[in-house]
Amino acid sequence: MTDISRRKALITGGALGALGALVAAAPAQAKALVGWNWSPTRSIAGSGAGVDPAWVWDKQADPLLASLLDSGAVPKINELLWNWERNDQPLPAGLPASLRDFMNTARQLPAWADRDKLELAAEFNKARGIYLNLCNGLGGGMLATAIPKEARSVYHSAGGADMEDRVAKTSLFGFAVGSLNAYRPDGTCVVECVKTRLVHAAVRHLLPQSPDWQDGARENIPISQEDMLVTWHTLPTYAMRKMREWDVPITDDEAEAHLHVWQVTGYLLGINEEYIPATWEAAYDQSDQILARNMGPTEEGVKLTDILLGQLAEQTSPGSVSRPLVNSMARYLIGDQYADWNGIKREPLWDRVIPRAWPTLVKFREGVITAPFVPEAAWVIDEAVRQYILFYLTKGQETKIVIPTMNRPK
Ligand code: HEM
């Protein structure tokens, strides 16, 4: 089987079909399938086939989006979905029946969703917003650019050409998850998740048609279930580890609720239940198994990092959030190895100040110490972080998530 026809077989065959096609076509590659030993008994489903998620995509959404893109229906669908905004809002009339049926199923919360936990998670998000926004936005963003598959997908997809808009769309999503009404009827999280699931399915169809993406890709189809899990761990798992490292007080119920909101979010994004960790312990183990092996340097990651940090320094408050401070905060959040892979410049002054000043600021915020014990430089960081969060929260108000119809233009 030639490379192109194998790619085609993978794309048209759906997840398990794709697995079969690959194994039949190239027995040597079947060896690569052994790399997953996280048991589905540790998942929210409690059981499962245990198939390596690197070879599973989105069985329902992928063929649907492929056919909608091929038939030219997506621009009209985007128009119709533009004002579909609230969790309780009926879908607009005029959508193709196949899409309407899919979305009406995809928007249902799973049977295991727990309203009380979602409410507590929303309160926790409010109380710990500063840490969560910093970790999920700047930290998660900088981890994402150090994930070669993600950096290359983002760079070579349509949105890669306009990172300002991309950041705004991602902020919209982050804002939806962190809102008090995230999963209430008047919230927007279900909508943003389902739209994002459609976007990812479209990307799985579009990117394999990009020669630039193909050039460097080791995978035939982007955004596998493993890739989804990797990114998922750069969000709640990474943030929880950071908050623990900073000694942020978190009750067991809060930790469980925060995990829960991300379990539900992962499910609505199309992650199979058999891969969604049931407990923090299971999440940490899964993260340790898959995160490091999916990280590395890429040209695309370096370019995206530079654009993102440049924008942040420029668009927050010039003078207050200078590029050296942004560089240093990013390095502090993700550590030297990933920062070096991302090509983040070392900053002699701030690289020494932030690792000492930030934990002190956290202590002050949590009432462990009083203001006189906080060094002067820490207030500059405090102000910068506040500016950043304001920027992050307002960015998302400028845009909406839409299904791409093309890759990055030349
Ligand atoms: C689009 C979130 C995983 C690649 C989006 C969007 C959101 C999002 C909110 C819509 C914004 C936009 O269209 O620009 C997430 C979350 C993930 C995840 C929460 C996991 C928990 C991934 C992974 C990859 C990826 C693993 C690649 C390996 C992309 C690409 C787009 C996209 C290429 C489309 C950009 C475009 O329209 O050009 N994602 N994502 N995402 N995501 Fe993800």
Coordinates of C-alpha atoms and ligand atoms in Angstrom, one line a residue:
M1 CA 0.0 0.0 0.0
T2 CA 1.5 3.4 -0.9
D3 CA 1.8 6.1 1.6
I4 CA -1.0 8.1 0.1
S5 CA -3.4 5.2 -0.2
R6 CA -2.7 4.2 3.4
R7 CA -3.3 7.7 4.6
K8 CA -6.6 7.6 2.7
A9 CA -7.5 4.2 4.2
L10 CA -6.8 5.6 7.6
I11 CA -8.9 8.7 7.1
T12 CA -11.9 6.9 5.7
G13 CA -11.7 3.8 8.0
G14 CA -12.6 5.4 11.3
A15 CA -10.7 4.6 14.5
L16 CA -10.6 0.8 14.7
G17 CA -10.7 0.5 11.0
A18 CA -7.7 2.7 10.9
L19 CA -5.9 0.4 13.3
G20 CA -6.7 -2.6 11.3
A21 CA -5.5 -0.9 8.1
L22 CA -2.3 0.1 9.7
V23 CA -1.5 -3.3 11.1
A24 CA -2.4 -5.1 7.9
A25 CA -0.3 -2.7 5.9
A26 CA 2.8 -2.6 7.9
P27 CA 3.4 -5.3 10.5
A28 CA 6.6 -3.5 11.7
Q29 CA 4.6 -0.5 12.7
A30 CA 2.3 -2.7 14.8
K31 CA 5.1 -2.8 17.3
A32 CA 4.7 0.9 17.9
L33 CA 1.2 0.1 19.2
V34 CA 2.7 -1.3 22.4
G35 CA 3.2 1.8 24.4
W36 CA 0.0 2.1 26.5
N37 CA -0.4 0.3 29.7
W38 CA -2.8 2.5 31.6
S39 CA -5.7 0.3 32.6
P40 CA -9.3 1.3 31.6
T41 CA -10.3 0.1 35.1
R42 CA -8.8 3.5 36.3
S43 CA -11.1 5.5 34.0
I44 CA -14.4 7.1 34.6
A45 CA -16.0 4.2 32.6
G46 CA -14.3 1.6 34.8
S47 CA -13.7 -0.7 31.9
G48 CA -12.8 -0.7 28.2
A49 CA -11.0 -2.4 25.4
G50 CA -7.7 -0.9 26.4
V51 CA -6.8 0.1 22.9
D52 CA -3.8 2.4 22.6
P53 CA -5.3 5.9 22.3
A54 CA -2.6 6.9 19.9
W55 CA -4.6 4.9 17.3
V56 CA -8.0 6.1 18.1
W57 CA -9.6 9.4 16.9
D58 CA -13.3 10.4 17.0
K59 CA -15.4 7.7 15.4
Q60 CA -18.6 9.8 15.3
A61 CA -17.4 13.2 14.4
D62 CA -14.6 12.5 12.0
P63 CA -16.5 10.9 9.1
L64 CA -19.3 13.4 9.6
L65 CA -17.1 16.5 9.3
A66 CA -15.2 14.9 6.4
S67 CA -18.4 14.5 4.4
L68 CA -19.7 18.0 5.4
L69 CA -16.4 19.6 4.3
D70 CA -16.3 17.6 1.1
S71 CA -19.9 18.7 0.2
G72 CA -19.1 22.3 0.8
A73 CA -21.7 22.6 3.6
V74 CA -19.5 24.1 6.3
P75 CA -19.6 27.8 5.6
K76 CA -23.4 27.7 5.8
I77 CA -23.2 25.6 9.0
N78 CA -20.8 28.2 10.5
E79 CA -23.3 30.9 9.7
L80 CA -26.1 29.0 11.4
L81 CA -24.1 28.1 14.5
W82 CA -22.7 31.7 14.9
N83 CA -25.5 32.6 17.4
W84 CA -25.7 29.2 19.0
E85 CA -24.3 30.2 22.4
R86 CA -26.1 28.9 25.4
N87 CA -26.0 25.4 26.9
D88 CA -29.8 25.2 26.9
Q89 CA -30.3 26.8 23.4
P90 CA -32.0 24.6 20.8
L91 CA -29.9 24.1 17.7
P92 CA -30.7 26.5 14.9
A93 CA -33.0 25.3 12.1
G94 CA -31.5 24.4 8.8
L95 CA -28.5 22.3 9.9
P96 CA -28.0 19.1 8.0
A97 CA -29.9 16.3 9.8
S98 CA -26.8 14.2 10.3
L99 CA -25.1 17.1 12.1
R100 CA -28.1 18.0 14.1
D101 CA -28.5 14.5 15.3
F102 CA -24.8 14.2 16.2
M103 CA -24.8 17.6 18.0
N104 CA -28.0 16.8 20.0
T105 CA -26.3 13.6 21.3
A106 CA -22.9 15.2 21.7
R107 CA -24.3 18.1 23.9
Q108 CA -25.8 15.7 26.5
L109 CA -23.9 15.6 29.8
P110 CA -22.7 12.1 30.7
A111 CA -24.8 10.1 33.1
W112 CA -22.0 10.4 35.7
A113 CA -22.0 14.2 35.6
D114 CA -22.6 15.5 39.1
R115 CA -24.3 18.9 39.4
D116 CA -23.0 19.5 43.0
K117 CA -19.5 18.8 42.0
L118 CA -19.8 21.1 39.0
E119 CA -21.1 23.9 41.2
L120 CA -18.2 23.4 43.7
A121 CA -15.8 23.4 40.8
A122 CA -17.1 26.7 39.6
E123 CA -16.7 28.2 43.1
F124 CA -13.2 26.8 43.2
N125 CA -12.5 28.4 39.8
K126 CA -13.6 31.7 41.1
A127 CA -11.6 31.5 44.3
R128 CA -8.4 30.2 42.6
G129 CA -8.9 32.0 39.2
I130 CA -5.6 33.8 39.3
Y131 CA -3.6 30.5 39.6
L132 CA -5.9 28.6 37.2
N133 CA -5.8 31.3 34.5
L134 CA -2.1 31.6 34.8
C135 CA -1.5 27.9 34.7
N136 CA -4.1 27.1 32.0
G137 CA -3.4 30.2 29.8
L138 CA 0.3 31.0 30.0
G139 CA 1.5 27.6 31.4
G140 CA -0.7 25.4 29.3
G141 CA -0.1 27.5 26.2
M142 CA 3.7 27.2 26.6
L143 CA 3.5 23.5 27.2
A144 CA 1.3 23.1 24.1
T145 CA 4.0 24.7 21.9
A146 CA 6.5 22.2 23.3
I147 CA 4.3 19.3 22.1
P148 CA 5.5 18.7 18.6
K149 CA 2.3 17.2 17.3
E150 CA 0.2 20.0 18.7
A151 CA 2.6 22.8 17.7
R152 CA 2.7 21.5 14.1
S153 CA -1.1 21.1 13.9
V154 CA -1.8 24.6 15.2
Y155 CA 0.9 26.1 13.0
H156 CA -0.2 24.5 9.8
S157 CA -4.0 24.8 10.3
A158 CA -5.9 27.9 9.2
G159 CA -5.7 29.5 12.7
G160 CA -1.9 29.3 12.7
A161 CA -1.8 32.3 10.4
D162 CA -3.6 34.5 12.8
M163 CA -2.5 33.7 16.3
E164 CA -4.2 36.6 17.8
D165 CA -7.5 35.3 16.8
R166 CA -6.5 31.8 17.8
V167 CA -5.6 33.0 21.3
A168 CA -8.9 34.8 21.5
K169 CA -10.8 31.6 20.6
T170 CA -8.9 29.6 23.1
S171 CA -9.6 32.2 25.8
L172 CA -13.3 32.0 24.9
F173 CA -13.1 28.3 25.7
G174 CA -11.0 28.8 28.9
F175 CA -13.5 31.5 30.0
A176 CA -16.4 29.1 29.4
V177 CA -14.8 26.3 31.6
G178 CA -13.9 28.7 34.3
S179 CA -17.3 30.5 34.6
L180 CA -19.6 30.2 37.5
N181 CA -22.4 29.1 35.2
A182 CA -20.1 26.8 33.0
Y183 CA -22.5 23.9 32.9
R184 CA -25.7 25.6 34.0
P185 CA -28.4 26.1 31.4
D186 CA -27.3 29.7 30.9
G187 CA -23.6 28.9 30.6
T188 CA -21.6 28.3 27.4
C189 CA -19.3 25.4 28.2
V190 CA -21.3 22.7 26.4
V191 CA -21.5 24.8 23.3
E192 CA -17.8 25.6 23.2
C193 CA -16.9 22.0 23.8
V194 CA -19.2 20.7 21.0
K195 CA -18.0 23.4 18.6
T196 CA -14.4 22.5 19.5
R197 CA -15.1 18.8 18.9
L198 CA -16.3 19.7 15.4
V199 CA -13.2 21.9 14.8
H200 CA -10.9 19.0 15.8
A201 CA -12.8 16.6 13.5
A202 CA -12.5 19.1 10.6
V203 CA -8.7 19.5 11.3
R204 CA -8.4 15.7 11.1
H205 CA -9.8 15.8 7.6
L206 CA -8.0 19.0 6.5
L207 CA -4.4 18.7 7.8
P208 CA -3.6 15.5 6.0
Q209 CA -4.2 17.5 2.8
S210 CA -1.5 20.0 3.8
P211 CA 1.9 19.3 2.2
D212 CA 3.6 21.4 4.9
W213 CA 2.0 19.4 7.7
Q214 CA 2.7 16.1 6.0
D215 CA 6.4 17.0 5.5
G216 CA 7.1 16.8 9.2
A217 CA 4.3 14.6 10.5
R218 CA 5.0 11.2 11.9
E219 CA 1.3 10.5 12.2
N220 CA -1.2 10.1 9.4
I221 CA -4.1 11.7 11.2
P222 CA -3.7 14.5 13.7
I223 CA -5.4 14.8 17.2
S224 CA -5.6 11.2 18.3
Q225 CA -7.2 10.4 21.6
E226 CA -3.6 10.2 23.1
D227 CA -3.0 13.7 21.8
M228 CA -6.2 14.9 23.4
L229 CA -5.2 13.4 26.7
V230 CA -1.7 14.9 26.5
T231 CA -3.3 18.4 26.1
W232 CA -5.8 17.6 28.8
H233 CA -3.0 16.9 31.2
T234 CA -1.3 20.3 30.4
L235 CA -4.5 21.8 31.8
P236 CA -6.0 20.4 35.0
T237 CA -3.2 17.9 35.9
Y238 CA -0.5 20.5 35.3
A239 CA -2.4 23.2 37.2
M240 CA -3.2 21.0 40.1
R241 CA 0.5 20.0 40.4
K242 CA 1.6 23.6 40.3
M243 CA -0.9 24.7 42.9
R244 CA 0.2 21.9 45.2
E245 CA 3.8 22.9 44.6
W246 CA 2.9 26.5 45.6
D247 CA 1.1 25.2 48.7
V248 CA -2.2 26.7 47.7
P249 CA -4.8 25.4 50.2
I250 CA -7.2 23.0 48.4
T251 CA -9.7 20.8 50.1
D252 CA -10.2 17.2 49.0
D253 CA -13.7 18.1 47.8
E254 CA -12.4 21.0 45.8
A255 CA -9.7 18.9 44.2
E256 CA -12.3 16.2 43.3
A257 CA -14.7 18.9 41.9
H258 CA -11.9 20.4 39.8
L259 CA -11.1 17.0 38.4
H260 CA -14.8 16.5 37.7
V261 CA -15.3 19.6 35.7
W262 CA -12.4 18.5 33.5
Q263 CA -13.7 15.0 33.2
V264 CA -17.0 16.3 31.9
T265 CA -15.2 18.8 29.6
G266 CA -13.0 16.0 28.3
Y267 CA -16.0 13.9 27.6
L268 CA -17.8 16.7 25.7
L269 CA -14.6 17.3 23.7
G270 CA -14.9 13.8 22.5
I271 CA -12.4 11.9 24.7
N272 CA -13.6 8.4 25.2
E273 CA -14.7 7.6 28.7
E274 CA -12.3 4.6 29.0
Y275 CA -9.4 7.1 28.8
I276 CA -10.7 9.7 31.2
P277 CA -9.0 9.3 34.6
A278 CA -11.4 8.6 37.5
T279 CA -9.1 9.9 40.2
W280 CA -6.2 12.3 40.6
E281 CA -3.9 9.4 41.2
A282 CA -5.0 7.8 37.9
A283 CA -4.6 11.2 36.2
Y284 CA -1.0 11.7 37.5
D285 CA 0.0 8.2 36.4
Q286 CA -1.5 8.6 33.0
S287 CA 0.1 12.0 32.6
D288 CA 3.5 10.6 33.7
Q289 CA 3.1 7.9 31.1
I290 CA 2.2 10.0 28.1
L291 CA 3.3 13.7 28.6
A292 CA 7.1 13.5 28.6
R293 CA 7.2 11.2 25.6
N294 CA 5.0 13.7 23.6
M295 CA 7.1 16.7 24.3
G296 CA 10.0 18.1 22.3
P297 CA 11.4 21.0 20.2
T298 CA 10.1 22.0 16.8
E299 CA 10.6 25.0 14.5
E300 CA 6.9 25.6 14.6
G301 CA 6.8 25.5 18.5
V302 CA 9.6 28.1 18.6
K303 CA 7.8 30.4 16.2
L304 CA 4.4 30.1 17.9
T305 CA 6.1 30.7 21.3
D306 CA 7.7 33.9 20.0
I307 CA 4.4 35.2 18.6
L308 CA 2.4 34.3 21.7
L309 CA 4.9 35.9 24.2
G310 CA 5.4 38.9 22.0
Q311 CA 1.6 39.5 21.8
L312 CA 1.3 39.1 25.5
A313 CA 4.0 41.6 26.3
E314 CA 2.6 44.1 23.8
Q315 CA -1.1 43.7 24.3
T316 CA -1.4 43.6 28.1
S317 CA 0.0 46.8 29.4
P318 CA 3.2 48.0 27.7
G319 CA 5.7 49.1 30.3
S320 CA 4.0 47.0 33.0
V321 CA 4.3 43.6 31.3
S322 CA 7.5 43.8 29.5
R323 CA 8.8 41.0 27.3
P324 CA 11.6 40.0 29.7
L325 CA 9.1 39.6 32.5
V326 CA 6.8 37.5 30.2
N327 CA 9.7 35.4 29.1
S328 CA 10.7 34.8 32.7
M329 CA 7.2 34.0 33.9
A330 CA 6.8 31.5 31.1
R331 CA 10.2 29.8 31.9
Y332 CA 9.3 29.7 35.6
L333 CA 5.9 28.0 34.8
I334 CA 7.1 25.3 32.5
G335 CA 10.8 24.8 33.6
D336 CA 14.1 25.1 31.8
Q337 CA 13.9 22.1 29.5
Y338 CA 10.6 23.1 27.8
A339 CA 11.5 26.8 27.9
D340 CA 14.7 26.0 26.0
W341 CA 12.9 23.8 23.5
N342 CA 10.5 26.7 22.9
G343 CA 13.4 29.1 22.4
I344 CA 12.5 31.3 25.3
K345 CA 15.3 33.8 26.0
R346 CA 17.0 33.6 29.4
E347 CA 16.5 36.8 31.4
P348 CA 19.3 37.5 33.9
L349 CA 17.2 39.7 36.2
W350 CA 13.7 38.2 36.2
D351 CA 14.9 34.6 36.0
R352 CA 16.5 35.1 39.5
V353 CA 13.6 37.1 40.9
I354 CA 10.5 35.2 39.9
P355 CA 11.3 31.8 41.4
R356 CA 11.6 33.5 44.8
A357 CA 9.0 36.3 44.5
W358 CA 6.1 34.2 43.1
P359 CA 5.9 31.7 46.0
T360 CA 6.1 34.7 48.4
L361 CA 3.2 36.3 46.6
V362 CA 1.1 33.1 46.8
K363 CA 1.8 33.0 50.6
F364 CA 0.6 36.6 50.8
R365 CA -2.5 35.9 48.8
E366 CA -3.3 32.9 51.0
G367 CA -2.9 34.9 54.2
V368 CA 0.2 33.1 55.3
I369 CA 2.4 36.3 55.4
T370 CA 1.6 40.0 55.5
A371 CA 2.5 42.7 53.0
P372 CA 5.8 43.9 54.6
F373 CA 7.3 40.4 54.0
V374 CA 6.6 40.7 50.3
P375 CA 9.6 42.0 48.3
E376 CA 9.1 45.1 46.1
A377 CA 9.7 43.2 42.8
A378 CA 6.8 40.8 43.7
W379 CA 4.3 43.6 43.2
V380 CA 5.4 44.2 39.7
I381 CA 4.8 40.5 39.1
D382 CA 1.4 40.7 40.8
E383 CA 0.3 43.6 38.6
A384 CA 1.6 41.8 35.5
V385 CA -0.3 38.7 36.3
R386 CA -3.5 40.7 36.9
Q387 CA -3.0 42.5 33.6
Y388 CA -2.5 39.2 31.9
I389 CA -5.7 37.7 33.3
L390 CA -7.7 40.8 32.3
F391 CA -6.3 40.4 28.8
Y392 CA -7.0 36.7 28.8
L393 CA -10.6 37.1 29.9
T394 CA -11.5 40.0 27.6
K395 CA -9.8 38.5 24.5
G396 CA -12.4 35.8 24.2
Q397 CA -15.2 38.3 23.9
E398 CA -14.0 39.4 20.5
T399 CA -14.6 36.2 18.6
K400 CA -16.4 32.8 18.2
I401 CA -15.2 29.3 17.5
V402 CA -15.9 28.3 13.9
I403 CA -15.2 25.2 11.9
P404 CA -12.2 25.7 9.6
T405 CA -12.6 25.0 5.9
M406 CA -8.9 25.2 4.9
N407 CA -5.4 24.9 6.2
R408 CA -2.9 27.7 6.8
P409 CA -2.8 29.8 3.6
K410 CA 0.6 30.0 1.9
Ligands
HEM1 C1 -8.9 24.2 17.9 C2 -9.1 23.4 22.6 C3 -6.5 19.4 21.9 C4 -5.1 21.2 17.7 C5 -9.2 24.3 19.2 C6 -10.2 25.2 19.8 C7 -10.2 25.0 21.1 C8 -9.3 23.9 21.4 C9 -11.0 25.8 22.1 C10 -11.0 26.3 19.0 C11 -10.2 27.5 18.8 C12 -9.8 27.7 17.4 O1 -10.5 27.2 16.5 O2 -8.8 28.3 17.2 C13 -8.5 22.2 22.8 C14 -8.5 21.4 24.1 C15 -7.8 20.3 23.9 C16 -7.3 20.3 22.5 C17 -9.2 21.9 25.3 C18 -7.6 19.1 24.8 C19 -8.1 18.9 26.0 C20 -5.8 19.6 20.7 C21 -4.8 18.8 20.2 C22 -4.4 19.3 19.0 C23 -5.2 20.4 18.8 C24 -4.2 17.6 21.0 C25 -3.3 18.8 18.1 C26 -2.5 17.8 18.3 C27 -6.1 22.1 17.3 C28 -6.2 22.8 16.0 C29 -7.3 23.6 16.1 C30 -7.8 23.5 17.4 C31 -5.2 22.5 14.9 C32 -7.9 24.5 14.9 C33 -7.2 25.7 14.6 C34 -7.8 26.3 13.4 O3 -9.0 26.5 13.2 O4 -7.0 26.5 12.5 N1 -8.8 23.5 20.2 N2 -7.8 21.5 21.9 N3 -6.1 20.6 19.8 N4 -7.1 22.6 18.1 FE1 -7.5 22.0 20.0

